[in-house]
Amino acid sequence: MSRGGAPKGLLRELWDGPGKWLVPVLAGWAFGVGIMVPVITDITEDYFASAYPLLLVRGGSRAVHNGICPEHPAPENAERCAGAIAASVGVASYADAVGSLITFLLSAGLGRLSDELGRRPFVLASFCIPQIAHLALAFYYSSTVRGWSVYVDLWVYLSLKTISSSLPISMALAYYADALSPRNRAGGFGIVLCVSEH
């Protein structure tokens, strides 16, 4: 409640409450994910195009040829690039579906644990776990392009991303469900979903 007994508005309650640190963290996470989207598209297209027609099995470590599928591929690569784009979109769609299912299955257990141990460690962990996926992507790209000796297959990144991509939003919503009053809770959920949209 603010002075005079009037209820606080959403922004005032966010500013005065413990959840104000979560908005810039969530915005930074979404910004980083948004920057990576076009890069990931090019990487996965080259990955699958290198294995055409066996789109999901690359066949040998480091058999990736980067730059096969630019915006206007060469005529001899047109068919494999079309197949690679289809495979890339298909894998991304399945990853989103499986990630949503995993989030649905884990939310009850994570919610109970976070009730007992506190929300903040789980929120922080949900932002840190996706960075393991980005680290796997960095190792993959560095080994195929830069020739690093440490090789990590792209499927490692895709699997970790599938598992961890929805965790930050889920835990942020759970955190605001506790941190905000019922009057401002829907507005807080809207801010989370707006900031994290990518």
Backbone as a ProteinNet text record, in pm:
[ID]
protein_1_A
[PRIMARY]
MSRGGAPKGLLRELWDGPGKWLVPVLAGWAFGVGIMVPVITDITEDYFASAYPLLLVRGGSRAVHNGICPEHPAPENAERCAGAIAASVGVASYADAVGSLITFLLSAGLGRLSDELGRRPFVLASFCIPQIAHLALAFYYSSTVRGWSVYVDLWVYLSLKTISSSLPISMALAYYADALSPRNRAGGFGIVLCVSEH
[TERTIARY]
84.8	0	88.5	47	121.5	63	111.5	62.6	-86	-153	-295.8	-377.5	-313.7	-387.9	-419.5	-384.7	-413.3	-318	-365.9	-277.7	-169.7	-56.1	53.7	24.1	73.2	67.7	173.1	164.9	255	401	431.2	570.6	627.3	545.7	592	618	528.7	548.6	672.2	694.6	815.5	940.5	938.3	1055.5	1085.2	979.3	997	1021.6	982.1	989.5	1120.2	1134.6	1258.7	1272.3	1166.2	1171	1224	1266.5	1309.4	1437.8	1521.9	1646.7	1621.5	1501.7	1476.3	1447.6	1389.9	1355.8	1480.2	1585.6	1704.1	1775	1773.5	1835.3	1760.4	1627.8	1546	1561.7	1569.1	1587.8	1723.3	1828.1	1960.2	1963.6	1897.3	1891.1	1819.3	1702.9	1626.3	1702.8	1775.3	1854.7	1963.9	2030.3	2134.6	2079.3	1964.4	1901.8	1860.7	1805.2	1763.1	1877.9	1993.5	2110.9	2154.9	2140.1	2189.9	2099.7	1972.6	1877.8	1924.8	1961.8	2005.4	2135.3	2224.1	2350.8	2325.2	2238	2205.6	2144.1	2061.1	1998.4	2104.3	2202.4	2308.6	2390.3	2421.2	2502.3	2429.5	2301.8	2228.1	2205.7	2185.1	2168.8	2296.5	2411.5	2538	2559.4	2518.7	2535.4	2456.2	2328.9	2245.6	2276.9	2314.7	2349.6	2474.2	2565.9	2688.5	2660.3	2545.5	2511.1	2405	2362.9	2255	2294.4	2204.1	2062	2033.8	2137.6	2115.5	2114.7	2000.2	1996	2026	1996.3	2010.9	2135.4	2210	2333.4	2444.6	2537.9	2639.2	2742.9	2769.1	2857.9	3004.5	3058	3199.9	3220.8	3312	3333.9	3393.8	3352	3403.5	3385.5	3282.8	3256.4	3165.7	3170	3083.9	3157.9	3090.4	3145.6	3067.4	3133	3065.2	3044.7	2930.7	2900.7	2840.1	2790.4	2728.3	2600	2526.8	2393.8	2388.1	2445.6	2425.9	2284.8	2256.3	2121.7	2084.9	2181.1	2159.3	2262.7	2230.1	2328.4	2358.9	2474.7	2513.2	2416.5	2397	2299.5	2323.9	2450.8	2478.4	2443.3	2426	2390.5	2244.2	2167.4	2029.5	1944.6	1956.1	1872.8	1911.2	2040.2	2081.4	2049.8	2055.2	2021.7	1872.2	1789.1	1644.9	1614.2	1680	1661.4	1713.2	1826	1883.5	1794.2	1735	1643.6	1522.2	1468.6	1353.7	1390.9	1510.2	1552.9	1573.9	1632.1	1658.3	1528	1430.3	1300.3	1230.7	1238.6	1175.7	1235.4	1368.1	1435	1399.5	1397.3	1361.7	1218.9	1127.6	988.1	976.5	1042	1039.3	1105.1	1214.9	1283.5	1192.9	1119.5	1026.9	917.1	863.6	756.6	806.9	922.7	977.8	1015.8	1072.1	1106	983.8	873.5	749.8	698.6	709.8	665.2	751.3	882.4	973	941.5	916.8	881.6	753.1	654.5	527.9	548.5	632.8	653.5	735.2	829.7	917.3	860.7	760	717.8	662.4	589.6	533.1	643.8	738.9	847.5	937.2	970.3	1053.6	980.8	850.4	772.2	774.1	760.5	762.1	899.8	1005.2	1139.9	1168.7	1124.7	1151.3	1067.4	952	875.1	953	1022.7	1095.3	1229.6	1299	1435.2	1445.8	1338.2	1341.6	1348.8	1289	1281.7	1414	1487.6	1601.9	1707.3	1748	1846.5	1798.6	1669.3	1616.5	1608.7	1573.7	1569.4	1709.7	1808.2	1946.2	1996.3	1965.5	2009.3	1943.8	1818.3	1749.5	1810.6	1878.1	1948.1	2089.7	2146.8	2283.9	2287.3	2189.3	2189.1	2190.9	2112.9	2121.8	2260.7	2341.4	2475.6	2562.6	2530.2	2602.5	2577.2	2452.7	2421.4	2500.6	2510.7	2586.6	2735.3	2785.3	2924.4	2947.6	2853.1	2863.8	2863.5	2780.9	2778.3	2911.9	2970.3	3099.5	3208	3207.8	3305.8	3283.3	3155.1	3125.7	3177.4	3142	3179.1	3330.3	3394.6	3539.7	3613.1	3556	3623.3	3605.2	3490.9	3468.8	3527.7	3527.3	3575.9	3721.7	3755	3890.2	3985	3929.1	4015	4058.8	3981.2	4015.8	4015.2	4097.5	4106.7	3987.7	3922.1	3806.3	3683	3625.7	3510.4	3383.8	3281.1	3148.3	3048.8	2970.3	2876.6	2762.5	2705.9	2596.9	2474.9	2457.4	2342.8	2349.4	2469	2481.6	2416.1	2447.1	2385.2	2233.9	2187.8	2044.4	1970.7	2031	1967.1	1961.3	2073.9	2075.3	1981.7	1976.1	1886.1	1740.8	1708.6	1572.2	1531.9	1623.2	1592.3	1582.4	1667.7	1683.3	1617	1564.1	1521.9	1404.8	1314.4	1195	1210.7	1322.9	1338.1	1336.7	1409.4	1408.7	1270	1189.6	1056.2	969.5	975.2	892.1	924.7	1054.9	1093	1067.1	1080.3	1048.9	900.6	815.8	672.2	641.5	706.3	684.3	731.9	844.1	898.5	802.7	750.3	658.6	524.8	486.2	362.7	371.1	491.7	511.6	540.1	615.1	665.2	560.5	459.5	362.4	228.7	156.6	23.1	-71.3	-181.6	-276.3	-324.7	-333.5	-381.4	-286.2	-155.9	-56.1	8.3	-37.8	28.7	16.1	-102	-120.7	-32.6	-21.7	65.4	211.5	252.5	389.2	416.1	318.3	332.7	345.6	268.6	276.1	413.5	473.2	608.4	709.6	700.1	792.6	782.3	659.2	641	679.7	657.5	694.7	846.5	913.9	1058.7	1129	1073.9	1141.9	1103	1015.6	973.7	1090.1	1118.8	1228.7	1196.1
-118.9	0	124.1	226.6	352.5	445.9	569.9	666.1	689.9	710.7	736.3	610.9	492.6	368	324.9	405	366	254.6	158	49	98.7	35.4	72.1	31.1	112	72.8	-32.2	-89.5	-197.5	-153.2	-40.9	2.5	38.8	102.3	136.7	10.7	-88.4	-211.7	-287.4	-284	-346	-277.9	-144.5	-67.9	-86.8	-91.7	-105.2	-249.2	-345.6	-485.9	-552.9	-680.7	-753.8	-795.5	-782.7	-832.2	-734.8	-614.5	-515.2	-555.5	-636.4	-679.6	-778.5	-842.7	-947.7	-893.1	-771.8	-716	-693	-624	-608.3	-739.8	-834.6	-964.6	-1037.5	-1035.8	-1101.5	-1033.8	-899.1	-826	-858.5	-867	-902	-1042.4	-1135.3	-1273.2	-1278.4	-1212.4	-1213.6	-1144.4	-1037.1	-966.6	-1058.3	-1131.7	-1223.9	-1335.1	-1389.9	-1495	-1440.5	-1318.6	-1258.8	-1234.8	-1196.1	-1174.8	-1305.2	-1417.1	-1544.3	-1610.4	-1570.2	-1639.9	-1645.5	-1533.4	-1544.9	-1622.7	-1615.2	-1688.5	-1838.6	-1878.1	-2019.7	-2074.8	-1994.9	-2040	-2074.6	-1987.1	-2014.3	-2136.8	-2150.7	-2263.4	-2395.8	-2401.5	-2527.2	-2560.2	-2460.4	-2487.8	-2547.3	-2491.9	-2548.4	-2689.4	-2709.7	-2840.6	-2946.9	-2919	-3017.7	-3027.4	-2916.4	-2919.9	-3003.5	-3006.3	-3084.7	-3233.7	-3273.6	-3415.3	-3457.6	-3364.9	-3396.6	-3515.6	-3612.8	-3617	-3674.2	-3719.2	-3768.5	-3648.7	-3580.5	-3447.5	-3448.1	-3556.6	-3556.3	-3630.7	-3689.8	-3758.4	-3700.5	-3634.4	-3561.5	-3654.1	-3767.6	-3865.6	-3829.6	-3839	-3809.4	-3676.8	-3674.3	-3551	-3444.2	-3323.1	-3204.1	-3207.9	-3278.3	-3282.2	-3168.4	-3057.6	-2943.9	-2846.4	-2806.8	-2706.9	-2578	-2478.9	-2355	-2269	-2199.8	-2110.8	-2179.2	-2303.2	-2373.3	-2302.1	-2252.9	-2198.7	-2049.4	-1965.5	-1821.9	-1784	-1656.5	-1612.5	-1662.6	-1662.3	-1714.1	-1823.7	-1951	-2057.8	-2087.5	-2147	-2187.7	-2293.5	-2302	-2398.6	-2541.9	-2581.5	-2719.8	-2745.4	-2638.9	-2654.2	-2622.1	-2587	-2541.6	-2649.9	-2774	-2880.5	-2913	-2923.4	-2955.7	-2841.8	-2716	-2604.1	-2601	-2634	-2641.1	-2749.3	-2864.9	-2970.7	-2932.1	-2860.8	-2818.9	-2718.6	-2626.6	-2528.4	-2599.4	-2696.9	-2772.5	-2848.9	-2909.6	-2983	-2889.2	-2772.5	-2676	-2628.2	-2596	-2551.4	-2663.9	-2785.8	-2898.9	-2927.2	-2925.2	-2949.4	-2839.7	-2713.4	-2603.3	-2618.8	-2661.8	-2680.5	-2792.4	-2905.4	-3015.9	-2975.3	-2899.6	-2856.1	-2767.6	-2676.3	-2591	-2674.1	-2772.9	-2856	-2939.2	-3001.4	-3084	-2996.8	-2877.9	-2787.2	-2745.6	-2717.2	-2681.5	-2798.4	-2919.9	-3038.2	-3060	-3042.7	-3058.1	-2954.8	-2831.1	-2726	-2761	-2812.8	-2852.4	-2963.2	-3060.9	-3173.7	-3136	-3042.7	-3006.2	-2897.6	-2822.1	-2704.8	-2738.3	-2847	-2881.4	-2914.1	-2997.5	-3033.9	-2916.7	-2835.4	-2718.3	-2617.5	-2604.5	-2512.6	-2553.3	-2683.4	-2729.7	-2709.5	-2741.9	-2722.6	-2575.6	-2489.6	-2346.8	-2290.3	-2350.3	-2309.6	-2339.9	-2452.9	-2492.9	-2421	-2401.5	-2348.6	-2201.3	-2143.1	-2003	-1990.5	-1884.1	-1866.8	-1821.8	-1736.3	-1670.9	-1769	-1873.7	-1966.6	-2033.4	-2064.9	-2131.8	-2036	-1910.4	-1811.8	-1790.6	-1774.7	-1754.7	-1876.3	-1996.2	-2118.2	-2130.6	-2087.8	-2099.2	-2007.3	-1900.1	-1813.7	-1865.1	-1939.2	-1988.9	-2116.2	-2203.9	-2332.1	-2314	-2220.7	-2203.9	-2163.3	-2104.5	-2065.4	-2187.8	-2302.7	-2425.6	-2462.5	-2442.7	-2468.6	-2375.1	-2248.3	-2153.7	-2187.4	-2239.8	-2282.4	-2400.3	-2493.9	-2606.5	-2557.1	-2456.4	-2399.7	-2334.1	-2265.1	-2200.3	-2304.3	-2415.4	-2520.6	-2582.9	-2605.9	-2662.7	-2571.5	-2443.8	-2350.7	-2333	-2324.4	-2305.8	-2427.2	-2547.3	-2667.5	-2684.8	-2642.4	-2659.8	-2546.5	-2425.6	-2310.4	-2279.7	-2280.6	-2243.7	-2362.1	-2483.6	-2600.7	-2636.9	-2597.3	-2633.2	-2785.3	-2834.4	-2978.6	-3033.2	-2948.2	-2991.9	-2985.1	-3101.7	-3106	-3137.2	-3056.5	-3079	-3074.1	-3179.9	-3185.9	-3085.6	-3038.1	-2940.1	-2997.6	-3129.7	-3189.5	-3170.2	-3155.4	-3128	-2993.3	-2892.4	-2760.3	-2768.8	-2834.8	-2841.3	-2911.5	-3016.4	-3088.2	-3001.7	-2937.9	-2853	-2734.3	-2676.9	-2563.7	-2606.5	-2725.6	-2776.4	-2788.4	-2838.4	-2860.6	-2729.7	-2633.1	-2515.7	-2388.5	-2388.3	-2260.9	-2195.3	-2273.8	-2216.4	-2192.7	-2235.7	-2223.5	-2079.3	-1984.3	-1848.1	-1786.2	-1801	-1741	-1806	-1939.2	-2010.3	-1967.1	-1959.9	-1923.4	-1775.6	-1689.6	-1547.6	-1528.9	-1602.7	-1593.8	-1642.7	-1751.7	-1802.8	-1702.8	-1637.1	-1539.4	-1421.5	-1370.3	-1256.5	-1295.8	-1422.1	-1466.8	-1450	-1466.1	-1447.3	-1302.4	-1231.7	-1099.2	-989.5	-1007.7	-902.1	-932.8	-827.3	-843	-895.4	-958.1	-1009.1	-901.2	-777.5	-668.6	-642.1	-656.1	-624.3	-747	-865.5	-987.6	-1005.1	-981.6	-998.3	-900.3	-777.6	-680	-721.8	-781	-831.5	-943.9	-1033.9	-1142	-1082.7	-978.1	-915.2	-855.1	-793	-736.6	-846.8	-959.1	-1070.1	-1120.5	-1143.1	-1198.6	-1097.5	-968.3	-865.6	-852.2	-847.4	-829.9	-950.5	-1070	-1192.2	-1237	-1164.8	-1205.2	-1193.7	-1297.5	-1297	-1386.7
0	0	0	-73	-75.4	27.6	30.5	128	110.2	221.6	218.3	201.2	201.4	191.5	50.9	-50.9	-189.3	-231.5	-309.5	-352.3	-447.6	-443.9	-532.6	-675.5	-769.1	-908.5	-938.5	-1057.6	-1094.7	-1093.3	-1158.2	-1167.4	-1030.2	-946.2	-811.8	-729.6	-742.4	-666.9	-716.7	-848.3	-902.2	-849	-848.9	-806.6	-657.9	-577.2	-432.7	-389.4	-472	-432.6	-473	-438.3	-466.8	-612.2	-691.5	-828.7	-931.3	-887.2	-986.2	-1058.6	-995.7	-1059	-1171.5	-1171.6	-1269.4	-1408.8	-1417.4	-1548.6	-1635.4	-1586.2	-1671.7	-1701.5	-1606.4	-1632.5	-1743.2	-1735.4	-1836.4	-1972.3	-1972.3	-2098.3	-2160.7	-2078.1	-2130.4	-2187.1	-2120.2	-2170.3	-2304.3	-2313	-2437.7	-2550.9	-2517.2	-2617.9	-2674.4	-2584.7	-2629.8	-2715.8	-2677.2	-2757.6	-2893.5	-2895.5	-3022.1	-3117.2	-3063.9	-3149.2	-3214.3	-3141.1	-3191.1	-3293.3	-3302.3	-3389.8	-3535.2	-3600	-3739.5	-3756.4	-3656.7	-3664.8	-3655.6	-3562.5	-3546.7	-3674.4	-3740.5	-3864.8	-3968.7	-3987.5	-4084.6	-4045.7	-3917.6	-3872.6	-3894.4	-3858.8	-3874.7	-4021.8	-4105	-4248.1	-4307	-4272.7	-4320.7	-4266.1	-4141.8	-4077.1	-4152.8	-4179.4	-4246.9	-4395.5	-4457.5	-4599.6	-4623.7	-4526.7	-4541.2	-4540.4	-4487.9	-4478	-4579.6	-4666.5	-4760.5	-4847.7	-4874	-4837	-4698.1	-4624.4	-4488	-4394.5	-4386.7	-4326.6	-4177.9	-4109.6	-3964.6	-3917.8	-4009.1	-3973.1	-4058.8	-3994.8	-4070.2	-4130.7	-4069.1	-4128.7	-4115.6	-3997.6	-3979.7	-3909	-3813.5	-3738.9	-3827.6	-3804	-3871.8	-4022.4	-4070.3	-4213.9	-4257.3	-4184.2	-4213.8	-4305	-4411.7	-4503.2	-4480.2	-4425.3	-4391	-4515	-4516.7	-4627.9	-4748.1	-4731.8	-4844.5	-4887.7	-4790.6	-4818.1	-4786.9	-4872.6	-4855.8	-4900.9	-4907.4	-4946.4	-5085.6	-5177.9	-5312.8	-5337.7	-5304.5	-5318.5	-5465.3	-5486.7	-5621.6	-5672.8	-5805.2	-5860.4	-5814	-5802.4	-5761.6	-5614.8	-5536.3	-5394.9	-5366.7	-5469.5	-5447	-5381	-5429	-5374.8	-5230.4	-5204.9	-5068.8	-4972.7	-5019.1	-4930.9	-4899.4	-4999	-4973.7	-4870.6	-4884.7	-4785.9	-4649.4	-4646.6	-4518.2	-4447.8	-4522.8	-4463.2	-4404.3	-4478.9	-4429.1	-4301.8	-4300.3	-4181	-4063.3	-4088.6	-3982.3	-3919.6	-4003.7	-3952.7	-3877.7	-3931.2	-3864.8	-3728.1	-3720.1	-3591.7	-3492	-3537.4	-3447.7	-3395.9	-3481.3	-3439.2	-3336.4	-3363.6	-3267.3	-3135.4	-3144.5	-3022.2	-2937.7	-3001.6	-2926.5	-2860.1	-2935.6	-2880.8	-2762.8	-2779.2	-2670.5	-2551.2	-2577.6	-2469.1	-2388.6	-2457.3	-2386.6	-2304.1	-2358.5	-2283.8	-2159.6	-2174.7	-2060.2	-1953.2	-1995.6	-1899.8	-1826.2	-1898.4	-1837.5	-1734.4	-1769.6	-1680.1	-1556.3	-1573.8	-1462.4	-1372.3	-1424	-1348.3	-1210.7	-1199.3	-1067.6	-968	-1007.1	-917	-883.6	-985.1	-959.4	-871.5	-893.3	-810.4	-664.5	-638.5	-498.8	-435.7	-510.8	-458.1	-430.4	-523	-503.2	-389.7	-361.7	-244.1	-116	-114.6	5.3	18.9	-92.8	-87.7	-123.9	-172.7	-214.1	-365.7	-420.2	-565.1	-626	-555.9	-618.5	-672.1	-597.4	-654.5	-781.8	-788.4	-906.7	-1025.1	-997.3	-1105.5	-1162.5	-1073.3	-1119.6	-1195.3	-1145.7	-1215	-1351.6	-1363.2	-1491.4	-1597	-1553.2	-1648.7	-1676.8	-1584.2	-1603.4	-1686.8	-1670.5	-1741.6	-1893.2	-1951.9	-2097.8	-2147.3	-2059.9	-2104.4	-2133.6	-2074	-2106.4	-2252	-2297.1	-2438.6	-2529.1	-2492	-2573.5	-2573.9	-2462	-2457.2	-2552.1	-2555.9	-2649.4	-2793.3	-2822.4	-2957.1	-2990.9	-2894.4	-2917.8	-2948.4	-2875.1	-2901	-3039.1	-3072.9	-3204.8	-3316.2	-3308.5	-3415.4	-3421.8	-3306.7	-3304.9	-3360	-3337.8	-3387	-3537.3	-3591.3	-3734.9	-3817.3	-3763.6	-3839.4	-3806.6	-3677.3	-3634.2	-3621.1	-3625.4	-3616.5	-3476.6	-3375.7	-3238.3	-3222.3	-3131.2	-3110.5	-3031.4	-2951.6	-2873.3	-2962.2	-2992.7	-3083.1	-3005	-3026	-2969	-3083.3	-3100.6	-3211.8	-3191.2	-3301.3	-3292.4	-3220.9	-3226.3	-3158.8	-3007.2	-2952.8	-2809.4	-2778.3	-2860.2	-2841	-2857.7	-2964.9	-2991.1	-2877.2	-2820.8	-2710	-2584	-2549.5	-2430.1	-2445.1	-2564.1	-2587.8	-2572.1	-2619.7	-2607.4	-2461.3	-2379	-2237.5	-2161	-2195	-2108	-2158.4	-2282	-2340.8	-2268.6	-2211.7	-2148.6	-1998.7	-1941.6	-1796.2	-1745.8	-1809.7	-1754.4	-1744.9	-1849.2	-1848.3	-1741.4	-1733	-1634.9	-1492.5	-1461.3	-1325.5	-1297	-1400.3	-1380.1	-1349.6	-1419.9	-1391.8	-1250.3	-1210.1	-1074.5	-969.7	-997.9	-902.8	-886.9	-998.8	-990.8	-931.7	-945.1	-881.1	-730.2	-674.3	-530.5	-494.2	-581.2	-545.1	-559	-644.2	-671.5	-605.7	-575.7	-519.4	-627.4	-587.5	-687.5	-784.5	-737.2	-822.7	-939.1	-917	-1018.9	-1082.8	-1044.9	-1091.5	-1243	-1296.9	-1441.8	-1519.5	-1469.6	-1534.3	-1529.2	-1415.9	-1404.9	-1502.6	-1517.9	-1616.9	-1757.5	-1785.1	-1916	-1941.9	-1838.4	-1854.5	-1882.7	-1809.6	-1832.2	-1974.8	-2021.6	-2156	-2263.4	-2236.7	-2333.3	-2342.5	-2228.9	-2227.4	-2286.1	-2262.9	-2304.2	-2444.2	-2512.1	-2647	-2742.6	-2819.6	-2914.9	-3033
[MASK]
++++++++++++++++++++++++++++++++++++++++++++++++++++++++++++++++++++++++++++++++++++++++++++++++++++++++++++++++++++++++++++++++++++++++++++++++++++++++++++++++++++++++++++++++++++++++++++++++++++++

